[in-house]
N, CA, C and O atoms as a DFTB+ gen file, in Angstrom:
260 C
 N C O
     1  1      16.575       6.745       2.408
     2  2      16.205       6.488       1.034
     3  2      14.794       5.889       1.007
     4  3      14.603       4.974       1.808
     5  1      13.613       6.311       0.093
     6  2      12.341       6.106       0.441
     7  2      12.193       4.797      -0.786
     8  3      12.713       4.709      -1.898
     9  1      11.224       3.828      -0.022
    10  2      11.201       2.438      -0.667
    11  2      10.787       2.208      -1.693
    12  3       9.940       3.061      -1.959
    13  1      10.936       1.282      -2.724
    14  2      10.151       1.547      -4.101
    15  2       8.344       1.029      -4.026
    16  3       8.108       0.162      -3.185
    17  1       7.331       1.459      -4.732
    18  2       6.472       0.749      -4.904
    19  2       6.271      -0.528      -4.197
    20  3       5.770      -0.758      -3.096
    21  1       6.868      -1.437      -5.244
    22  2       6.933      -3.017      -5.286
    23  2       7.420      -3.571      -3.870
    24  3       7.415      -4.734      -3.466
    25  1       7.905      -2.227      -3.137
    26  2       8.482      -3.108      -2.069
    27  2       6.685      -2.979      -0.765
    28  3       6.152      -3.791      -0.009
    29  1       6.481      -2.036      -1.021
    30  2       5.141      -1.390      -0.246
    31  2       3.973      -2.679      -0.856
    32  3       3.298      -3.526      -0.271
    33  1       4.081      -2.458      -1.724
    34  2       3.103      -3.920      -2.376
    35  2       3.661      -5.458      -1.607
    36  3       2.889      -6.262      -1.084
    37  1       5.019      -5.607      -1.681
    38  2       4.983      -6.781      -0.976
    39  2       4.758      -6.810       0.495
    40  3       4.353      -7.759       1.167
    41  1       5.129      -5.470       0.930
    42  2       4.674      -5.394       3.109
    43  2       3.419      -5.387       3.110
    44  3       3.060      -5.879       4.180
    45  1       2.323      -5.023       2.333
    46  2       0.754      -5.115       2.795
    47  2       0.488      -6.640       1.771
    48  3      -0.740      -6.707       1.712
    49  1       0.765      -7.216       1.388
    50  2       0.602      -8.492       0.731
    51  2       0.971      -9.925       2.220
    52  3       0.355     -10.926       2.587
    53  1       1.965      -9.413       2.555
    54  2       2.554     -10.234       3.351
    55  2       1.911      -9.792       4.656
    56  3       2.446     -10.284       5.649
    57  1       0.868      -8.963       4.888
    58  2      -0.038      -8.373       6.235
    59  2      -1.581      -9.073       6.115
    60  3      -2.431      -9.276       6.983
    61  1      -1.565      -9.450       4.146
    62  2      -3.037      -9.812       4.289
    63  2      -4.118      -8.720       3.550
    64  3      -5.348      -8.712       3.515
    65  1      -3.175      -7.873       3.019
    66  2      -3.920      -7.608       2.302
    67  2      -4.013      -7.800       0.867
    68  3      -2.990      -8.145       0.277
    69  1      -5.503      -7.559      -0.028
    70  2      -5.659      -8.235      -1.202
    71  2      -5.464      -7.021      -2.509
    72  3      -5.648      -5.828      -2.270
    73  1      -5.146      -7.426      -3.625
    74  2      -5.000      -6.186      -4.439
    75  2      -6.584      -6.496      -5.547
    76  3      -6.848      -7.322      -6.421
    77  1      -7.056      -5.772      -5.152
    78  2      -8.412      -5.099      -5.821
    79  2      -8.376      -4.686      -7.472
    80  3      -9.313      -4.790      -8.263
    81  1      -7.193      -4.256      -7.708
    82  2      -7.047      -3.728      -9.110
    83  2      -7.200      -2.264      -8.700
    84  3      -7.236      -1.747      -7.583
    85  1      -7.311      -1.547     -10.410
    86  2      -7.460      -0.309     -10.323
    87  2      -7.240       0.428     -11.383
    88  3      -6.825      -0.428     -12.163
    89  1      -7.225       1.750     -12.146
    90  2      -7.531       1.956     -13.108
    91  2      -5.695       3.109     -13.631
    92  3      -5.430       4.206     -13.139
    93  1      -4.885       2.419     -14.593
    94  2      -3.861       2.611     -14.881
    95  2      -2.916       2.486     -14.263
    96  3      -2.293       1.563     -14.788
    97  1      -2.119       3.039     -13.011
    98  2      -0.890       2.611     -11.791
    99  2      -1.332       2.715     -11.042
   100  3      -0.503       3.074     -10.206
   101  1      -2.758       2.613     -10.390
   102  2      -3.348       2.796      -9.485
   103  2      -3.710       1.407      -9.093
   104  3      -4.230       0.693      -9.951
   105  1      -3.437       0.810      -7.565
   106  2      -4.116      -0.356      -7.148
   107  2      -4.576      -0.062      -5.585
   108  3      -4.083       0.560      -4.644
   109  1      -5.551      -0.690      -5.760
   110  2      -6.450      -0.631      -4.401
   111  2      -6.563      -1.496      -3.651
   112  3      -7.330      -2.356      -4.084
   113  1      -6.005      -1.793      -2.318
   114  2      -5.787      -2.936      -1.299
   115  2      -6.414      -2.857      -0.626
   116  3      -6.593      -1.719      -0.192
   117  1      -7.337      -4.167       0.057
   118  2      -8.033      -4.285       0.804
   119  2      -7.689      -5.317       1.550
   120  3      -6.900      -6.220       1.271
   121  1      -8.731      -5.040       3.163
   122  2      -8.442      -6.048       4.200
   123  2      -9.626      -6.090       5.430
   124  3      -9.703      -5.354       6.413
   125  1     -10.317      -6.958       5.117
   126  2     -11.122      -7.146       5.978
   127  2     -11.416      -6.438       7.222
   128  3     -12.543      -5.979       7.408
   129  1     -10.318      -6.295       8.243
   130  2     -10.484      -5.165       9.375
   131  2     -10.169      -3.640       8.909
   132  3     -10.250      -2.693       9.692
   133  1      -9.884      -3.542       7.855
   134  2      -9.037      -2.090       7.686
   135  2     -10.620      -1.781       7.035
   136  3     -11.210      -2.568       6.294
   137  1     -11.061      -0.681       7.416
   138  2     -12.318       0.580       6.803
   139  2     -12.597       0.499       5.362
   140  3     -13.590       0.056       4.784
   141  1     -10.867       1.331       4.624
   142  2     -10.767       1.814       3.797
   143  2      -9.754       1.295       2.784
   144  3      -8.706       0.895       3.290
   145  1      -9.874       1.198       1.120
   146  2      -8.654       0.556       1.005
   147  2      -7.143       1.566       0.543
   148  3      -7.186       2.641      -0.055
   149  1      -6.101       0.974       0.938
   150  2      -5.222       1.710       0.559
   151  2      -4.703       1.673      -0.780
   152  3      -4.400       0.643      -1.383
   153  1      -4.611       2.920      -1.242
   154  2      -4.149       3.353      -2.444
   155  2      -2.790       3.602      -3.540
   156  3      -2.245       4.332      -4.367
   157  1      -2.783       3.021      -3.189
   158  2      -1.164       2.928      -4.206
   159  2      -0.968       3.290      -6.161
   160  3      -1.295       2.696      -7.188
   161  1      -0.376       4.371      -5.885
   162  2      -0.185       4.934      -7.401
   163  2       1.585       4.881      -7.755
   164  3       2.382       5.293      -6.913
   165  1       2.025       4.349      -9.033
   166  2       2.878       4.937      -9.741
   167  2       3.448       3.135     -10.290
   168  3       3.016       2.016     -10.015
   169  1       4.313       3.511     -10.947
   170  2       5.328       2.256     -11.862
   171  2       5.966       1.418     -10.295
   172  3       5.959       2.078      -9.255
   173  1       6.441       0.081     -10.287
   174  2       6.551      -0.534      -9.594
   175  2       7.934      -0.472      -9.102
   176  3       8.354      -1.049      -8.099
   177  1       8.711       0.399     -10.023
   178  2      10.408       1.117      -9.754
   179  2      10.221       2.301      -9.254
   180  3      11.200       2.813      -8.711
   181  1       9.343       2.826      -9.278
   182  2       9.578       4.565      -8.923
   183  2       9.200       4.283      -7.219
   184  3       8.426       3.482      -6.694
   185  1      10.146       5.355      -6.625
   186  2      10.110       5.966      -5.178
   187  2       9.033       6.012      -4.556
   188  3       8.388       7.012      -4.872
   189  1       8.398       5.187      -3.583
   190  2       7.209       5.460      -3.166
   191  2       7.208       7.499      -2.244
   192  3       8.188       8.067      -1.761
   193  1       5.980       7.954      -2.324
   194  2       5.690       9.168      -1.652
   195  2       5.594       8.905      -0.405
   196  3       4.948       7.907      -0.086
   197  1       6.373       9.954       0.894
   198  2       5.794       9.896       2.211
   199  2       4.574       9.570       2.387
   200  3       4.403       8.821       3.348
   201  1       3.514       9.903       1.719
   202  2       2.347       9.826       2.184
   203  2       1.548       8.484       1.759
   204  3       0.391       8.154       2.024
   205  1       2.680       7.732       0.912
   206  2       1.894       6.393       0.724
   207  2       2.528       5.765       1.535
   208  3       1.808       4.999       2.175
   209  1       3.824       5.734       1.870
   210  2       4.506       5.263       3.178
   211  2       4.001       5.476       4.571
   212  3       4.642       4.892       5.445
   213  1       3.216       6.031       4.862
   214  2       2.559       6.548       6.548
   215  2       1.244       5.778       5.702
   216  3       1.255       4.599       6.055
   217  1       0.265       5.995       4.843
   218  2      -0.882       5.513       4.512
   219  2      -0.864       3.541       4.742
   220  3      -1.584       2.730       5.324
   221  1       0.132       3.492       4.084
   222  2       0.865       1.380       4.614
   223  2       0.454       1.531       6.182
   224  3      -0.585       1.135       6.709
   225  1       1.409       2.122       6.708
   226  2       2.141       2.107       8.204
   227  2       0.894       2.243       9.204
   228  3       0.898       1.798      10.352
   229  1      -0.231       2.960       8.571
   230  2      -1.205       3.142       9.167
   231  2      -2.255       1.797       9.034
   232  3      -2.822       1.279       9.996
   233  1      -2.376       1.365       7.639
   234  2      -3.365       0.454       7.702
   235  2      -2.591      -0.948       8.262
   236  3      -3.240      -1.787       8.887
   237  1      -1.899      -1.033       8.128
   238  2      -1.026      -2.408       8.667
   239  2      -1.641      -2.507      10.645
   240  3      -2.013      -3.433      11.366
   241  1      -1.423      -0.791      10.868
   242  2      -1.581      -0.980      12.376
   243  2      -2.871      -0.978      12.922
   244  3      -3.095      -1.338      14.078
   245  1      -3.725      -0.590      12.144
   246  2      -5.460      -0.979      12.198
   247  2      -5.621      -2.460      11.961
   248  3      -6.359      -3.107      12.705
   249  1      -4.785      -3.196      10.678
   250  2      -5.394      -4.443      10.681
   251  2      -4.918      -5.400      11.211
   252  3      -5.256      -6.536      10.874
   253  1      -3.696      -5.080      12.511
   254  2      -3.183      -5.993      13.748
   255  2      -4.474      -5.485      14.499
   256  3      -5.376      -6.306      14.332
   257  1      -4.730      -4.793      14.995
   258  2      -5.896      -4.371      16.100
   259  2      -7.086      -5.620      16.199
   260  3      -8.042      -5.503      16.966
């Protein structure tokens, strides 16, 4: 079962990263070692997408490095 939003918002919150804002369900997280920021779209109940789930999973493991 794929995680909601709000839950993806609290695992990169609790890694250190900061929420930037963004323009309608869109928020943009940033983190000092990570490049790029990650992107997070939709209502804070709806199903996060595979690809925002690997996009977390990825920056989390750049900004342990």
């Amino acid at each position: 079962m794929p995680r909601k939003i709000r839950e993806l918002i609290a695992v990169l919150e609790s890694h250190g990263f900061v929420d930037r804002g963004g323009k309608g369900s869109y928020r943009n997280f940033t983190h000092p070692r990570v490049n790029r920021p990650v992107t997070l779209s939709g209502r804070l109940g709806q199903d996060a997408k595979k690809y925002q789930e690997k996009a977390v999973e990825a920056a989390i493991s750049e900004a342990k490095q």
